Structures are given as structure tokens and as C-alpha cells.
XYZ file of C-alpha atoms in Angstrom:
262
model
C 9.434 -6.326 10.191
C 8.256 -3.335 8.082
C 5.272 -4.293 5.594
C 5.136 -1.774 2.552
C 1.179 -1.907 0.788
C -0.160 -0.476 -1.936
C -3.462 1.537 -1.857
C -6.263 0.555 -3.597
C -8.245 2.728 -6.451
C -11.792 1.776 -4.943
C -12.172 3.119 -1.663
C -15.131 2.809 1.202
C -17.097 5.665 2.262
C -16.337 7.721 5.582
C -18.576 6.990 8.272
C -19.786 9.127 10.981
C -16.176 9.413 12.541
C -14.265 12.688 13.643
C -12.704 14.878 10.747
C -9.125 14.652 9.732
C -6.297 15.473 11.935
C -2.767 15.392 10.153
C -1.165 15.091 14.120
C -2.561 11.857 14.583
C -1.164 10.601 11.346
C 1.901 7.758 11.643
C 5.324 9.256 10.092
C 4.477 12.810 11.641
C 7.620 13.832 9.344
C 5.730 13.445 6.105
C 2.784 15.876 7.632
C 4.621 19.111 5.998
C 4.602 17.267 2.368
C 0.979 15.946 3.345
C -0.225 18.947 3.845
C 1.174 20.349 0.846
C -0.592 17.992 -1.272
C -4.007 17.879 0.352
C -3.874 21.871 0.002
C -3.719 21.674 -3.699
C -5.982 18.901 -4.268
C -8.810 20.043 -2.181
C -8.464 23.827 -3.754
C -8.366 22.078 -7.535
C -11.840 20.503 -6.689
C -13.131 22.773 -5.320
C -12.404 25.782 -7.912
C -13.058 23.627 -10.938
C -14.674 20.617 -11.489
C -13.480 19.827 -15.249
C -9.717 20.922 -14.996
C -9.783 18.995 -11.999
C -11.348 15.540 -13.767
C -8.606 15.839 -16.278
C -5.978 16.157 -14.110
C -6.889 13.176 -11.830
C -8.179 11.325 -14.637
C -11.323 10.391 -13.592
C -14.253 9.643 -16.182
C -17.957 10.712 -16.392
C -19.569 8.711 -14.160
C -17.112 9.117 -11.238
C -17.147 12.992 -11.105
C -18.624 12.849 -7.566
C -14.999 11.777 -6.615
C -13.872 15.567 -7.596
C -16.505 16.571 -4.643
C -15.408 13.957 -2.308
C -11.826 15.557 -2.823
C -13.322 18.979 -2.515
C -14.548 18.017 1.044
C -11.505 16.262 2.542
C -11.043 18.503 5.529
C -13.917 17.941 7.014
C -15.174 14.231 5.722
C -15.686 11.294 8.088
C -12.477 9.563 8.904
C -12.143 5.430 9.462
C -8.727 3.709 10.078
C -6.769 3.482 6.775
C -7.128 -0.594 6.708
C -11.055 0.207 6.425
C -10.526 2.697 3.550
C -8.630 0.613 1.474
C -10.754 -2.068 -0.311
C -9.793 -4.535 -3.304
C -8.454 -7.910 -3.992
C -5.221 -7.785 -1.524
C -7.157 -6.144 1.780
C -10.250 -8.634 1.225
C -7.799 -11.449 1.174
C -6.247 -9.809 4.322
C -9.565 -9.512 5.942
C -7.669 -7.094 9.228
C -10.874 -6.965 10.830
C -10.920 -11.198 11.258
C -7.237 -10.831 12.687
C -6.640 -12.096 16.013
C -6.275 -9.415 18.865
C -2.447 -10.336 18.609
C -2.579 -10.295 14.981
C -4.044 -6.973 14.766
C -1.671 -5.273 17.331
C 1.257 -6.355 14.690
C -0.717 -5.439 11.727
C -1.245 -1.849 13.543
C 2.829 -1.665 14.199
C 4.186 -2.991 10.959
C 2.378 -2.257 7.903
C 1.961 0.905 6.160
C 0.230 1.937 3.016
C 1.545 3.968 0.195
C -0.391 6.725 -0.392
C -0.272 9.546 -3.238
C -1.928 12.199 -0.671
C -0.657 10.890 2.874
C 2.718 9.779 1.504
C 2.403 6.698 4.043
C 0.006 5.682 6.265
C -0.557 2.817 9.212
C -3.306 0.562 8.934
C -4.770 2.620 12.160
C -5.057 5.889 11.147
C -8.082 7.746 10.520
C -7.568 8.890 7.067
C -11.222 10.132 4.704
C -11.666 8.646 1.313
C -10.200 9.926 -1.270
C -8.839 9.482 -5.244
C -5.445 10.510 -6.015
C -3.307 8.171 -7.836
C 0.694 8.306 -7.801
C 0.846 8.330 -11.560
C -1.497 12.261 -11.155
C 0.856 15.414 -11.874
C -1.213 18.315 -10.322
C -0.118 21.465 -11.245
C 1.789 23.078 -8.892
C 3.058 20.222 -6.922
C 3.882 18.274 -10.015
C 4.623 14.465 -10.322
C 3.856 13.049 -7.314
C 5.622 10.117 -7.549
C 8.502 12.194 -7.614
C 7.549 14.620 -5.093
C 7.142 12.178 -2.702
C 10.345 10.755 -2.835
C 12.320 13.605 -0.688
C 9.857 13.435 2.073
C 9.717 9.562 2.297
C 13.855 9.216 2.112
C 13.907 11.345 5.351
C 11.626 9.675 7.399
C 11.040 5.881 5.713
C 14.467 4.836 6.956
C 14.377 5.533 10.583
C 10.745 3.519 10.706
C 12.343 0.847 8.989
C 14.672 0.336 11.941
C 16.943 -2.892 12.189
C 14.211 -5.371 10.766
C 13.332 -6.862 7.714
C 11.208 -4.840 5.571
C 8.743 -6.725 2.861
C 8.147 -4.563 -0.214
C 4.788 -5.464 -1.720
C 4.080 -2.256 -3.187
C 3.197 -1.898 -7.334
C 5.506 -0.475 -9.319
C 3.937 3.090 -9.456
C 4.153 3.552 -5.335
C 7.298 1.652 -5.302
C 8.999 4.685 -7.064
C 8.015 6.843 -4.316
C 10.556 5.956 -2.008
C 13.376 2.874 -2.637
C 15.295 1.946 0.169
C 19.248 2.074 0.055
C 22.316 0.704 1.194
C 22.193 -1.872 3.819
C 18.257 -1.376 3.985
C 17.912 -2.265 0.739
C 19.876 -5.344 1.143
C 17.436 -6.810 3.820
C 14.609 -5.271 2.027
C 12.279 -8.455 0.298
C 10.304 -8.208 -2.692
C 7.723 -10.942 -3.732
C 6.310 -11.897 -7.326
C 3.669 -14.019 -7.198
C 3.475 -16.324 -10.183
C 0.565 -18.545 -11.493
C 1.650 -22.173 -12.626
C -0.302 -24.152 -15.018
C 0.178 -27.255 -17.229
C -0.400 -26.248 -20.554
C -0.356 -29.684 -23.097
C 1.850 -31.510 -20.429
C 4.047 -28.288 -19.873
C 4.104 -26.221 -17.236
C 3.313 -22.302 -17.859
C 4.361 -19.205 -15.653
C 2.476 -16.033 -15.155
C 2.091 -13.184 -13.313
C -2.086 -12.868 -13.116
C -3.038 -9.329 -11.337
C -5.815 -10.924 -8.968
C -3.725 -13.850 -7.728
C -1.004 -11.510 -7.210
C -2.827 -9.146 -5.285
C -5.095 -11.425 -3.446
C -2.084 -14.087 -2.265
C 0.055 -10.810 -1.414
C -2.981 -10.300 1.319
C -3.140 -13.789 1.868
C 0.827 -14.244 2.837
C 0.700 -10.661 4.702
C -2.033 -11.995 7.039
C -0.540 -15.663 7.736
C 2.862 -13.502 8.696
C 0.881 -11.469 11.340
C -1.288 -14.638 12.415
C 2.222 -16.403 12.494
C 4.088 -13.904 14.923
C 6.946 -14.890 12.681
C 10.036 -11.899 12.693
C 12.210 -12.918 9.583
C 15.050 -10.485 9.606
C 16.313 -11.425 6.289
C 15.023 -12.025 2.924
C 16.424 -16.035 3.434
C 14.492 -15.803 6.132
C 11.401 -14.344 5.030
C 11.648 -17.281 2.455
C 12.182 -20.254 4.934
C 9.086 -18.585 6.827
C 7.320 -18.600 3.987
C 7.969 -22.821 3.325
C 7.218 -23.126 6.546
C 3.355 -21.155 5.756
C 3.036 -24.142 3.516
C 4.130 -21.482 0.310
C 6.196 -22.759 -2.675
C 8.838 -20.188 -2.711
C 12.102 -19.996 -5.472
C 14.832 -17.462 -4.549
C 15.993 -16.274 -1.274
C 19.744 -17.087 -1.855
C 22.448 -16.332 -3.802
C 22.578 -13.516 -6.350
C 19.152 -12.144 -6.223
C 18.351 -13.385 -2.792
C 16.008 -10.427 -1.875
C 13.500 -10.989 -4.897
C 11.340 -14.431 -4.227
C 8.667 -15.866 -6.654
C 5.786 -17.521 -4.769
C 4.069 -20.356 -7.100
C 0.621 -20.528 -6.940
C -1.688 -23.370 -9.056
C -4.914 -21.519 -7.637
C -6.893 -19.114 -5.974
């Protein structure tokens, strides 16, 4: 089973580890595109501190990120699933994983990235802010951009297994798997029920998505559970004590999980 994750826009600090090294990066394919990017984003920063707030949209009081970028290629590195921070890794919590647990986490989940393209949860990656909605100006879109690299080397680390698509919608466009991969290729929506004057009332509320995406992620890896299909994936996820709707029929690779709280 292949996890897909977004980033997160908050990120924690570097530490005292060794720069970055693009070799040691997962998906050595993507390293020419990776490269590419990093290139123009650390030369933006450094040559101009305005132009480059405007283009990464970042505000007044977080124009020490344009410097951060500026010193990317020789910043402190930590494994990516330390970097990210926010609502879905705190409800993952990787560093409480089992030894087991952690040795699955390290082989099947990779996050999205703007500047790496994709990353495992392992690699030493410095902190960043790039965002896949940022055109810069010579590489352009990079939602877009990323798409050639990731359709040449996404597929073959999918391999035979399921792969669980828990990505937002802007990272998601970076790279859409096709054919039969798309067809055991699972997508999750997590909605919030509540009784509303005796009724009940659906909706999709950002934080309980995000924080029972890191919540079912890390019950899968504590599980040991290999789903190979989206029916599958759903039974699995009955059997996690989830309410799940979908998983046959029609739209069988897009399930709703029902939560009443947090």
C-alpha cells in the first residue's frame, strides 16, 4: 500500500543535522525536476527579497521565510515526517509509532511536495515555504510542472498495491494516477455528522478532515493491514471501528468516513 500526504504550510525548524543531499532523496527520478526548482527558488530569495514575497505570497511578518529559502543548500536537514507539522501529522504522531509501525510508515507513505515533488517520511529534507498553487517565473506553475516528472516515476513506486490518496486538491493535481492504477487507487472524504433540530447534518470541517486523515493513516500502519483494493481498504476500515459509506459499486474508490467528533 502506497500512502499519498499532503504537506503542511507551517513547518519545524532544521536542527543541527547534515545539509541537504538530493541522492539520498526517495524517487531519485524526480531529483532532475527537484533540482530545477530548488535552483530557482533559492536564487529568487536570495536576489530579491520583495519580488520574491510576492511571488510566494508570503505577508509582512513572515518575510524571514524568503531567507530561510535563500539558505536551503546548506540548512539543517530532519526526516520529512519531522518537518511537516499541522493537524493531520499531530494526529499521526510517527514518532509514538511502534518500531513495526514506523518501518511501514518509512516504506509506504510519501508527501507531496511543491519543491521535492515527493518525499518519504525518512528523508532529510530543510524547511522550507513553497506552496503548489506558487508560479515562479521561469519554472512556471508548479502544479503543472510537476506533473511530467511525477507520471514517470509515481507509477513504478506505486507497484501492484493499493494506493490511498489523501492528498488536497492543490497537490492532488500534481500527479493523478491512470488506468488500472487509478482503479485501485482510494480516496477518502471525511464528513462531520450532526443532529441539527432532530435531523442529521453532513459536512466536510477542515480540522476533522485533516486530523482523522492522520488518525486512520496511523491505525493502518499500527494495524499491519495490506488492503489491495478500495473494498478492501473500506472493510479494513469497519474493522478500525470507522463508519465508512462507499467502497462498492459505481464509485467504489471514493469512501466517506462519518465522524460525530474529534
Amino acid at each position: 500500500m502506497l500512502v499519498l500526504l499532503p504537506p503542511s504550510e507551517g513547518k519545524a525548524e532544521g536542527s543541527r543535522g547534515r545539509p541537504l543531499d538530493l541522492g539520498s532523496l526517495s524517487l531519485p527520478g524526480l531529483n532532475p525536476a527537484r533540482e530545477t526548482v530548488l535552483e530557482e527558488l533559492v536564487a529568487l530569495c536570495r536576489a530579491d527579497e520583495e519580488k520574491a514575497r510576492g511571488v510566494l505570497g508570503i505577508g509582512e511578518g513572515l518575510r524571514g521565510e524568503v531567507a530561510k529559502n535563500a539558505r536551503l543548500r546548506t540548512a539543517p536537514t530532519r526526516p520529512a515526517g519531522e518537518i511537516y507539522t499541522g493537524v493531520l501529522y499531530d494526529a499521526l504522531e510517527l514518532a509514538t509509532l511502534s518500531t513495526a509501525a514506523k518501518r511501514r510508515a518509512a516504506r509506504s507513505l510519501l508527501v507531496f511536495s511543491a519543491l521535492w515533488g515527493a518525499v518519504g517520511v525518512t528523508d532529510r529534507i530543510p524547511s522550507y515555504r513553497l506552496s503548489a498553487g506558487v508560479k515562479l517565473p521561469g519554472t512556471g506553475a508548479l502544479g503543472a510542472f510537476w506533473r511530467g516528472p511525477a507520471e514517470s516515476v509515481l507509477p513504478e513506486a506505486a507497484g501492484g498495491g493499493l494506493v490511498l490518496d489523501l492528498r488536497s486538491s492543490a497537490y492532488a493535481g500534481m500527479w493523478r494516477p491512470k488506468g488500472e492504477l487509478a482503479r485501485r487507487t482510494a480516496t477518502v472524504r471525511v464528513l462531520q455528522s450532526r443532529l441539527v433540530d432532530g435531523v442529521e447534518k453532513r459536512s466536510v470541517v477542515s480540522h476533522f478532515n485533516k486530523a482523522t486523515k492522520g488518525r486512520i493513516v496511523r491505525a493502518l500502519l499500527e494495524s499491519g493491514a495490506a488492503p489491495k483494493t478500495p473494498a478492501a481498504l473500506a472493510g479494513t476500515l469497519r474493522e478500525l471501528g470507522y463508519t465508512v459509506e462507499g467502497g462498492e459499486g459505481p464509485d467504489a474508490r471514493a469512501l466517506d468516513v462519518v465522524v460525530t467528533e474529534l
